[in-house]
PDB file of C-alpha atoms in Angstrom:
ATOM      1  CA  MET A   1     -17.521  78.469-135.601  1.00 71.00           C
ATOM      2  CA  LYS A   2     -21.064  79.255-134.649  1.00 75.00           C
ATOM      3  CA  ASN A   3     -23.040  77.224-132.152  1.00 74.00           C
ATOM      4  CA  GLU A   4     -24.930  75.435-134.968  1.00 78.00           C
ATOM      5  CA  GLU A   5     -21.625  74.457-136.605  1.00 79.00           C
ATOM      6  CA  LEU A   6     -20.335  73.104-133.298  1.00 79.00           C
ATOM      7  CA  GLU A   7     -23.578  71.125-132.870  1.00 78.00           C
ATOM      8  CA  THR A   8     -23.136  69.627-136.347  1.00 78.00           C
ATOM      9  CA  LEU A   9     -19.500  68.876-135.569  1.00 74.00           C
ATOM     10  CA  ALA A  10     -20.485  67.082-132.356  1.00 73.00           C
ATOM     11  CA  SER A  11     -22.786  64.732-134.242  1.00 73.00           C
ATOM     12  CA  ASN A  12     -20.106  63.918-136.854  1.00 74.00           C
ATOM     13  CA  LEU A  13     -17.175  62.874-134.673  1.00 75.00           C
ATOM     14  CA  SER A  14     -17.445  59.140-135.096  1.00 71.00           C
ATOM     15  CA  GLY A  15     -15.967  56.985-137.800  1.00 67.00           C
ATOM     16  CA  ASP A  16     -12.558  56.312-139.241  1.00 69.00           C
ATOM     17  CA  PHE A  17      -9.676  58.767-139.422  1.00 69.00           C
ATOM     18  CA  ARG A  18     -10.334  59.829-143.004  1.00 76.00           C
ATOM     19  CA  THR A  19     -13.894  60.798-142.076  1.00 78.00           C
ATOM     20  CA  ILE A  20     -13.133  62.758-138.927  1.00 81.00           C
ATOM     21  CA  GLU A  21      -9.687  64.205-139.705  1.00 83.00           C
ATOM     22  CA  PRO A  22     -11.018  67.355-141.469  1.00 84.00           C
ATOM     23  CA  ARG A  23     -13.408  67.961-138.555  1.00 85.00           C
ATOM     24  CA  LEU A  24     -10.558  67.612-136.065  1.00 86.00           C
ATOM     25  CA  ARG A  25      -8.528  70.137-138.058  1.00 86.00           C
ATOM     26  CA  ASP A  26     -11.482  72.571-138.041  1.00 87.00           C
ATOM     27  CA  LEU A  27     -11.801  72.102-134.303  1.00 88.00           C
ATOM     28  CA  ASP A  28      -8.064  72.721-133.845  1.00 88.00           C
ATOM     29  CA  LYS A  29      -8.278  75.936-135.861  1.00 90.00           C
ATOM     30  CA  HIS A  30     -11.318  77.091-133.857  1.00 89.00           C
ATOM     31  CA  LEU A  31      -9.409  76.548-130.599  1.00 90.00           C
ATOM     32  CA  THR A  32      -6.378  78.627-131.653  1.00 91.00           C
ATOM     33  CA  LEU A  33      -7.083  81.486-129.236  1.00 91.00           C
ATOM     34  CA  ARG A  34      -9.730  79.833-127.072  1.00 89.00           C
ATOM     35  CA  THR A  35      -9.755  77.893-123.821  1.00 90.00           C
ATOM     36  CA  TYR A  36     -13.348  76.702-124.305  1.00 89.00           C
ATOM     37  CA  LEU A  37     -15.196  76.074-127.551  1.00 88.00           C
ATOM     38  CA  ASP A  38     -17.970  78.535-126.780  1.00 85.00           C
ATOM     39  CA  GLY A  39     -17.729  81.173-124.084  1.00 85.00           C
ATOM     40  CA  TYR A  40     -15.689  81.069-120.908  1.00 88.00           C
ATOM     41  CA  THR A  41     -17.028  78.022-119.112  1.00 89.00           C
ATOM     42  CA  LEU A  42     -17.699  74.363-119.740  1.00 89.00           C
ATOM     43  CA  GLY A  43     -21.055  73.963-121.464  1.00 87.00           C
ATOM     44  CA  ASP A  44     -23.192  71.012-122.492  1.00 88.00           C
ATOM     45  CA  LEU A  45     -22.053  71.165-126.115  1.00 86.00           C
ATOM     46  CA  GLU A  46     -18.430  71.159-125.041  1.00 87.00           C
ATOM     47  CA  LYS A  47     -19.052  68.140-122.799  1.00 88.00           C
ATOM     48  CA  LYS A  48     -20.738  66.367-125.685  1.00 87.00           C
ATOM     49  CA  ILE A  49     -17.817  67.003-128.055  1.00 86.00           C
ATOM     50  CA  TRP A  50     -15.220  65.975-125.458  1.00 87.00           C
ATOM     51  CA  GLN A  51     -17.098  62.736-124.717  1.00 85.00           C
ATOM     52  CA  LYS A  52     -17.525  61.961-128.423  1.00 84.00           C
ATOM     53  CA  LEU A  53     -13.790  62.388-128.932  1.00 83.00           C
ATOM     54  CA  ARG A  54     -13.002  60.401-125.782  1.00 83.00           C
ATOM     55  CA  GLY A  55     -15.161  57.522-127.021  1.00 80.00           C
ATOM     56  CA  ASN A  56     -13.565  57.397-130.475  1.00 77.00           C
ATOM     57  CA  LYS A  57     -10.291  55.430-130.365  1.00 77.00           C
ATOM     58  CA  VAL A  58      -9.171  56.885-133.688  1.00 74.00           C
ATOM     59  CA  ALA A  59      -9.658  60.445-132.483  1.00 77.00           C
ATOM     60  CA  ILE A  60      -8.156  59.881-129.064  1.00 76.00           C
ATOM     61  CA  GLY A  61      -5.094  58.247-130.618  1.00 74.00           C
ATOM     62  CA  PHE A  62      -4.571  61.223-132.904  1.00 75.00           C
ATOM     63  CA  ILE A  63      -5.072  63.710-130.071  1.00 75.00           C
ATOM     64  CA  ARG A  64      -2.676  61.803-127.782  1.00 70.00           C
ATOM     65  CA  ARG A  65       0.039  61.865-130.454  1.00 70.00           C
ATOM     66  CA  ASN A  66      -0.144  65.670-130.533  1.00 62.00           C
ATOM     67  CA  GLY A  67      -1.280  65.784-134.135  1.00 72.00           C
ATOM     68  CA  LEU A  68      -3.122  69.054-133.560  1.00 85.00           C
ATOM     69  CA  PRO A  69      -1.654  71.307-130.831  1.00 90.00           C
ATOM     70  CA  ASN A  70      -4.723  73.391-129.985  1.00 90.00           C
ATOM     71  CA  LEU A  71      -7.050  70.414-129.867  1.00 89.00           C
ATOM     72  CA  THR A  72      -4.526  68.477-127.760  1.00 88.00           C
ATOM     73  CA  ARG A  73      -4.199  71.423-125.346  1.00 89.00           C
ATOM     74  CA  TRP A  74      -7.993  71.793-125.068  1.00 90.00           C
ATOM     75  CA  PHE A  75      -8.599  68.074-124.599  1.00 86.00           C
ATOM     76  CA  THR A  76      -5.909  67.778-121.906  1.00 86.00           C
ATOM     77  CA  PHE A  77      -7.105  70.958-120.174  1.00 88.00           C
ATOM     78  CA  LEU A  78     -10.669  69.639-119.899  1.00 88.00           C
ATOM     79  CA  GLU A  79      -9.420  66.252-118.760  1.00 85.00           C
ATOM     80  CA  GLN A  80      -7.339  67.807-115.975  1.00 86.00           C
ATOM     81  CA  THR A  81      -9.639  70.604-114.803  1.00 87.00           C
ATOM     82  CA  HIS A  82     -12.994  68.827-115.112  1.00 85.00           C
ATOM     83  CA  PRO A  83     -12.762  65.349-113.548  1.00 83.00           C
ATOM     84  CA  GLU A  84     -16.542  65.084-113.717  1.00 84.00           C
ATOM     85  CA  LEU A  85     -16.173  64.538-117.465  1.00 81.00           C
ATOM     86  CA  GLN A  86     -14.192  61.359-116.838  1.00 74.00           C
ATOM     87  CA  GLU A  87     -16.820  60.165-114.350  1.00 71.00           C
ATOM     88  CA  GLU A  88     -19.638  60.818-116.826  1.00 71.00           C
ATOM     89  CA  ALA A  89     -17.683  59.075-119.596  1.00 62.00           C
ATOM     90  CA  GLY A  90     -17.281  56.026-117.347  1.00 60.00           C
ATOM     91  CA  LYS A  91     -21.002  55.633-116.633  1.00 58.00           C
ATOM     92  CA  GLY A  92     -22.596  52.710-118.415  1.00 50.00           C
ATOM     93  CA  LYS A  93     -19.311  51.032-119.247  1.00 51.00           C
ATOM     94  CA  VAL A  94     -18.355  47.526-118.294  1.00 47.00           C
ATOM     95  CA  ALA A  95     -16.406  47.460-115.031  1.00 47.00           C
ATOM     96  CA  ASN A  96     -12.668  47.494-115.484  1.00 45.00           C
ATOM     97  CA  LYS A  97     -10.981  45.407-112.821  1.00 48.00           C
ATOM     98  CA  GLY A  98      -7.619  44.454-114.253  1.00 49.00           C
ATOM     99  CA  GLY A  99      -6.313  47.502-116.074  1.00 53.00           C
ATOM    100  CA  ALA A 100      -7.665  46.412-119.457  1.00 58.00           C
ATOM    101  CA  ASN A 101     -10.669  48.007-121.108  1.00 61.00           C
ATOM    102  CA  TYR A 102     -13.208  45.519-122.412  1.00 65.00           C
ATOM    103  CA  ASN A 103     -15.731  48.106-123.548  1.00 65.00           C
ATOM    104  CA  LEU A 104     -15.912  47.072-127.187  1.00 66.00           C
ATOM    105  CA  ALA A 105     -19.139  48.915-127.972  1.00 66.00           C
ATOM    106  CA  LEU A 106     -20.564  45.915-129.794  1.00 71.00           C
ATOM    107  CA  GLN A 107     -23.763  46.578-131.697  1.00 74.00           C
ATOM    108  CA  ASP A 108     -27.040  44.668-131.330  1.00 78.00           C
ATOM    109  CA  THR A 109     -25.998  42.888-128.131  1.00 80.00           C
ATOM    110  CA  GLU A 110     -29.557  43.064-126.871  1.00 81.00           C
ATOM    111  CA  LYS A 111     -30.399  40.435-129.515  1.00 81.00           C
ATOM    112  CA  GLY A 112     -28.045  38.001-127.805  1.00 82.00           C
ATOM    113  CA  VAL A 113     -24.340  37.269-127.640  1.00 89.00           C
ATOM    114  CA  VAL A 114     -22.854  33.819-128.121  1.00 92.00           C
ATOM    115  CA  THR A 115     -19.188  33.089-127.484  1.00 92.00           C
ATOM    116  CA  ARG A 116     -17.285  29.857-127.803  1.00 92.00           C
ATOM    117  CA  PHE A 117     -14.199  28.242-126.428  1.00 92.00           C
ATOM    118  CA  LEU A 118     -12.713  25.742-128.876  1.00 90.00           C
ATOM    119  CA  PRO A 119      -9.836  23.700-127.405  1.00 91.00           C
ATOM    120  CA  GLU A 120      -8.420  20.556-128.992  1.00 89.00           C
ATOM    121  CA  PRO A 121      -8.467  17.757-126.392  1.00 88.00           C
ATOM    122  CA  SER A 122      -4.911  16.645-127.219  1.00 87.00           C
ATOM    123  CA  GLY A 123      -3.428  17.835-123.930  1.00 88.00           C
ATOM    124  CA  TYR A 124      -4.115  19.795-120.764  1.00 91.00           C
ATOM    125  CA  LEU A 125      -5.111  23.457-120.790  1.00 90.00           C
ATOM    126  CA  HIS A 126      -2.290  26.029-120.782  1.00 91.00           C
ATOM    127  CA  ILE A 127      -2.289  29.733-119.918  1.00 91.00           C
ATOM    128  CA  GLY A 128      -3.371  30.763-123.427  1.00 91.00           C
ATOM    129  CA  HIS A 129      -6.380  28.470-123.157  1.00 91.00           C
ATOM    130  CA  ALA A 130      -7.197  29.964-119.760  1.00 91.00           C
ATOM    131  CA  LYS A 131      -7.112  33.497-121.152  1.00 92.00           C
ATOM    132  CA  ALA A 132      -9.348  32.627-124.108  1.00 93.00           C
ATOM    133  CA  ALA A 133     -11.801  30.736-121.896  1.00 92.00           C
ATOM    134  CA  LEU A 134     -11.977  33.530-119.307  1.00 91.00           C
ATOM    135  CA  LEU A 135     -12.609  36.169-121.981  1.00 90.00           C
ATOM    136  CA  SER A 136     -15.306  34.039-123.634  1.00 91.00           C
ATOM    137  CA  ASP A 137     -16.976  33.485-120.270  1.00 91.00           C
ATOM    138  CA  TYR A 138     -16.719  37.187-119.368  1.00 88.00           C
ATOM    139  CA  PHE A 139     -18.329  38.424-122.581  1.00 87.00           C
ATOM    140  CA  ALA A 140     -21.035  35.769-122.496  1.00 89.00           C
ATOM    141  CA  HIS A 141     -22.027  35.894-118.832  1.00 87.00           C
ATOM    142  CA  VAL A 142     -20.897  39.228-117.373  1.00 83.00           C
ATOM    143  CA  ALA A 143     -20.685  41.886-120.048  1.00 82.00           C
ATOM    144  CA  TYR A 144     -23.589  40.929-122.295  1.00 82.00           C
ATOM    145  CA  LYS A 145     -25.699  38.287-120.529  1.00 82.00           C
ATOM    146  CA  GLY A 146     -25.374  35.840-123.398  1.00 89.00           C
ATOM    147  CA  ARG A 147     -24.343  32.213-123.808  1.00 93.00           C
ATOM    148  CA  MET A 148     -20.992  30.447-124.012  1.00 94.00           C
ATOM    149  CA  ARG A 149     -20.404  27.238-125.917  1.00 94.00           C
ATOM    150  CA  LEU A 150     -17.610  24.795-125.208  1.00 93.00           C
ATOM    151  CA  ARG A 151     -16.826  22.995-128.445  1.00 92.00           C
ATOM    152  CA  LEU A 152     -14.155  20.337-128.225  1.00 89.00           C
ATOM    153  CA  ASP A 153     -12.252  20.182-131.511  1.00 87.00           C
ATOM    154  CA  ASP A 154     -12.062  16.427-131.887  1.00 83.00           C
ATOM    155  CA  THR A 155     -10.809  16.322-135.473  1.00 84.00           C
ATOM    156  CA  ASN A 156      -7.462  14.624-134.784  1.00 82.00           C
ATOM    157  CA  PRO A 157      -8.258  11.269-133.111  1.00 81.00           C
ATOM    158  CA  ALA A 158      -4.612  10.158-133.107  1.00 85.00           C
ATOM    159  CA  LYS A 159      -3.651  12.883-130.592  1.00 86.00           C
ATOM    160  CA  GLU A 160      -6.859  13.207-128.556  1.00 86.00           C
ATOM    161  CA  SER A 161      -8.131  11.232-125.593  1.00 86.00           C
ATOM    162  CA  GLU A 162     -11.119  11.161-123.287  1.00 88.00           C
ATOM    163  CA  GLU A 163      -8.776  11.932-120.366  1.00 91.00           C
ATOM    164  CA  PHE A 164      -7.951  15.322-121.884  1.00 90.00           C
ATOM    165  CA  GLN A 165     -11.625  16.049-122.588  1.00 89.00           C
ATOM    166  CA  ASP A 166     -12.527  15.363-118.964  1.00 91.00           C
ATOM    167  CA  ALA A 167      -9.550  17.408-117.748  1.00 91.00           C
ATOM    168  CA  ILE A 168     -10.607  20.408-119.865  1.00 92.00           C
ATOM    169  CA  VAL A 169     -14.167  20.359-118.509  1.00 91.00           C
ATOM    170  CA  GLU A 170     -12.894  19.953-114.934  1.00 92.00           C
ATOM    171  CA  ASP A 171     -10.266  22.716-115.267  1.00 91.00           C
ATOM    172  CA  LEU A 172     -12.847  25.149-116.645  1.00 91.00           C
ATOM    173  CA  ALA A 173     -15.082  24.405-113.664  1.00 90.00           C
ATOM    174  CA  LEU A 174     -12.144  25.056-111.306  1.00 88.00           C
ATOM    175  CA  MET A 175     -11.681  28.472-112.948  1.00 88.00           C
ATOM    176  CA  GLY A 176     -15.372  29.248-112.415  1.00 89.00           C
ATOM    177  CA  ILE A 177     -16.187  29.033-116.112  1.00 91.00           C
ATOM    178  CA  ARG A 178     -19.614  27.654-116.936  1.00 87.00           C
ATOM    179  CA  ALA A 179     -20.340  26.570-120.486  1.00 92.00           C
ATOM    180  CA  ASP A 180     -23.994  26.690-121.501  1.00 93.00           C
ATOM    181  CA  ALA A 181     -23.509  23.957-124.098  1.00 93.00           C
ATOM    182  CA  LEU A 182     -20.916  21.255-124.795  1.00 90.00           C
ATOM    183  CA  THR A 183     -20.498  20.173-128.398  1.00 90.00           C
ATOM    184  CA  TYR A 184     -17.906  18.434-130.528  1.00 87.00           C
ATOM    185  CA  THR A 185     -16.649  19.558-133.914  1.00 87.00           C
ATOM    186  CA  SER A 186     -17.346  16.048-135.259  1.00 83.00           C
ATOM    187  CA  ASP A 187     -21.048  16.594-134.474  1.00 81.00           C
ATOM    188  CA  TYR A 188     -21.151  18.867-137.518  1.00 80.00           C
ATOM    189  CA  PHE A 189     -19.593  16.395-139.949  1.00 79.00           C
ATOM    190  CA  ASP A 190     -21.871  14.538-142.369  1.00 70.00           C
TER     191      ASP A 190
END
């Protein structure tokens, strides 16, 4: 592959597997007798291609499963011998504190993000509620500087009580979760 072909390849490494699979195969073939894509050192184009692949979950999954031996060897070699690539790939991502990766690469987040937590006030919060509420709060207030709505699903009056509603609001406050708005599902009924 010539430098222009590699440049074109670098700009076309996003999308689903069907779209990128032929490009990955071309890249694997190009790397048959090479350590680097172009020359004998790590260049800007190579960094760009590695980061594009690293950022594409479809591609990284295929590479990790050893679907293409030369591409897998190259990717692992760069990962191990050039730790600066990992550091550069991590810049601009949401901080990862608990082992999970919440970098969802959502589009148009600058226009505003609104999340919601929608419990039914028919009992006290459980661990599943806590997880959902914490994630909603995280994406609304930490990751994207948006808004979070607490909407109590009050559509089953036989099971619900004001005690549970108060307990939900209080428990969320104890977890440090701040809802920007409190609404009820019945508010939207005619």
